[in-house]
């Protein structure tokens, strides 16, 4: 389907989801990249305890905490 036809169908309110390749969809800026970080043993133990308490993986705890910290860096001061 030509882009102009797709746009026309979309603008007319027709369902165009059948024309989309959702398997190839990507969110800009959300691509995964591997990073290796060495932590001291006590820190890994503390991360594992928190992960067990929350019922998630160690990686999830690290991602959540880093995301929170980075969000706080980019928030305007009150």
PDB file of C-alpha atoms in Angstrom:
ATOM      1  CA  UNK A   1       0.000   0.000   0.000  1.00  0.00           C
ATOM      2  CA  UNK A   2       1.271   3.432  -0.912  1.00  0.00           C
ATOM      3  CA  UNK A   3       1.825   5.867   1.966  1.00  0.00           C
ATOM      4  CA  UNK A   4      -0.733   8.245   0.475  1.00  0.00           C
ATOM      5  CA  UNK A   5      -3.383   5.497   0.467  1.00  0.00           C
ATOM      6  CA  UNK A   6      -2.514   4.556   4.050  1.00  0.00           C
ATOM      7  CA  UNK A   7      -2.800   8.191   5.146  1.00  0.00           C
ATOM      8  CA  UNK A   8      -6.104   8.627   3.340  1.00  0.00           C
ATOM      9  CA  UNK A   9      -7.599   5.518   4.967  1.00  0.00           C
ATOM     10  CA  UNK A  10      -6.323   6.595   8.380  1.00  0.00           C
ATOM     11  CA  UNK A  11      -7.649  10.125   7.963  1.00  0.00           C
ATOM     12  CA  UNK A  12     -11.029   8.675   6.927  1.00  0.00           C
ATOM     13  CA  UNK A  13     -11.158   6.777  10.209  1.00  0.00           C
ATOM     14  CA  UNK A  14     -10.726   3.346   8.635  1.00  0.00           C
ATOM     15  CA  UNK A  15      -8.918   0.547  10.455  1.00  0.00           C
ATOM     16  CA  UNK A  16      -5.332   0.404   9.164  1.00  0.00           C
ATOM     17  CA  UNK A  17      -3.881  -1.920  11.810  1.00  0.00           C
ATOM     18  CA  UNK A  18      -3.817  -4.816   9.342  1.00  0.00           C
ATOM     19  CA  UNK A  19      -1.342  -2.831   7.256  1.00  0.00           C
ATOM     20  CA  UNK A  20       1.127  -2.393  10.131  1.00  0.00           C
ATOM     21  CA  UNK A  21       4.073  -4.719  10.776  1.00  0.00           C
ATOM     22  CA  UNK A  22       3.993  -4.621  14.579  1.00  0.00           C
ATOM     23  CA  UNK A  23       6.743  -7.247  14.840  1.00  0.00           C
ATOM     24  CA  UNK A  24       9.178  -4.718  13.406  1.00  0.00           C
ATOM     25  CA  UNK A  25       7.902  -1.808  15.532  1.00  0.00           C
ATOM     26  CA  UNK A  26      10.486   0.036  17.608  1.00  0.00           C
ATOM     27  CA  UNK A  27      10.263   2.783  20.185  1.00  0.00           C
ATOM     28  CA  UNK A  28      12.824   5.501  19.417  1.00  0.00           C
ATOM     29  CA  UNK A  29      15.445   5.846  22.121  1.00  0.00           C
ATOM     30  CA  UNK A  30      14.402   2.575  23.792  1.00  0.00           C
ATOM     31  CA  UNK A  31      16.793   0.170  22.086  1.00  0.00           C
ATOM     32  CA  UNK A  32      18.617  -2.155  24.465  1.00  0.00           C
ATOM     33  CA  UNK A  33      22.372  -1.945  24.934  1.00  0.00           C
ATOM     34  CA  UNK A  34      24.412  -4.185  27.179  1.00  0.00           C
ATOM     35  CA  UNK A  35      26.528  -2.617  29.924  1.00  0.00           C
ATOM     36  CA  UNK A  36      28.822  -4.523  32.251  1.00  0.00           C
ATOM     37  CA  UNK A  37      29.304  -3.120  35.742  1.00  0.00           C
ATOM     38  CA  UNK A  38      31.370  -4.624  38.542  1.00  0.00           C
ATOM     39  CA  UNK A  39      29.879  -4.291  42.043  1.00  0.00           C
ATOM     40  CA  UNK A  40      31.450  -5.221  45.378  1.00  0.00           C
ATOM     41  CA  UNK A  41      30.048  -8.385  46.961  1.00  0.00           C
ATOM     42  CA  UNK A  42      28.195  -6.569  49.736  1.00  0.00           C
ATOM     43  CA  UNK A  43      26.349  -4.500  47.130  1.00  0.00           C
ATOM     44  CA  UNK A  44      25.305  -7.569  45.126  1.00  0.00           C
ATOM     45  CA  UNK A  45      24.075  -9.193  48.351  1.00  0.00           C
ATOM     46  CA  UNK A  46      22.031  -6.090  49.206  1.00  0.00           C
ATOM     47  CA  UNK A  47      20.600  -5.968  45.681  1.00  0.00           C
ATOM     48  CA  UNK A  48      19.655  -9.638  45.886  1.00  0.00           C
ATOM     49  CA  UNK A  49      17.901  -9.099  49.225  1.00  0.00           C
ATOM     50  CA  UNK A  50      15.900  -6.192  47.815  1.00  0.00           C
ATOM     51  CA  UNK A  51      15.073  -8.144  44.670  1.00  0.00           C
ATOM     52  CA  UNK A  52      13.826 -11.080  46.761  1.00  0.00           C
ATOM     53  CA  UNK A  53      11.755  -8.727  48.932  1.00  0.00           C
ATOM     54  CA  UNK A  54      10.121  -7.199  45.851  1.00  0.00           C
ATOM     55  CA  UNK A  55       9.832 -10.499  43.996  1.00  0.00           C
ATOM     56  CA  UNK A  56      11.755  -9.259  40.963  1.00  0.00           C
ATOM     57  CA  UNK A  57      15.180  -9.849  39.455  1.00  0.00           C
ATOM     58  CA  UNK A  58      18.373  -8.097  40.501  1.00  0.00           C
ATOM     59  CA  UNK A  59      18.490  -6.482  37.068  1.00  0.00           C
ATOM     60  CA  UNK A  60      14.991  -5.067  37.598  1.00  0.00           C
ATOM     61  CA  UNK A  61      16.013  -3.469  40.890  1.00  0.00           C
ATOM     62  CA  UNK A  62      19.064  -1.885  39.290  1.00  0.00           C
ATOM     63  CA  UNK A  63      17.005  -0.569  36.355  1.00  0.00           C
ATOM     64  CA  UNK A  64      14.278   0.828  38.627  1.00  0.00           C
ATOM     65  CA  UNK A  65      16.757   2.582  40.912  1.00  0.00           C
ATOM     66  CA  UNK A  66      18.764   4.040  38.038  1.00  0.00           C
ATOM     67  CA  UNK A  67      15.588   5.241  36.320  1.00  0.00           C
ATOM     68  CA  UNK A  68      14.417   6.931  39.537  1.00  0.00           C
ATOM     69  CA  UNK A  69      17.764   8.652  39.980  1.00  0.00           C
ATOM     70  CA  UNK A  70      17.911   9.827  36.359  1.00  0.00           C
ATOM     71  CA  UNK A  71      14.300  11.079  36.546  1.00  0.00           C
ATOM     72  CA  UNK A  72      15.221  13.125  39.623  1.00  0.00           C
ATOM     73  CA  UNK A  73      18.200  14.648  37.796  1.00  0.00           C
ATOM     74  CA  UNK A  74      16.003  15.881  34.969  1.00  0.00           C
ATOM     75  CA  UNK A  75      13.090  17.178  37.046  1.00  0.00           C
ATOM     76  CA  UNK A  76      12.879  20.913  37.486  1.00  0.00           C
ATOM     77  CA  UNK A  77      13.437  22.089  41.046  1.00  0.00           C
ATOM     78  CA  UNK A  78      10.255  22.953  42.939  1.00  0.00           C
TER      79      UNK A  78
END
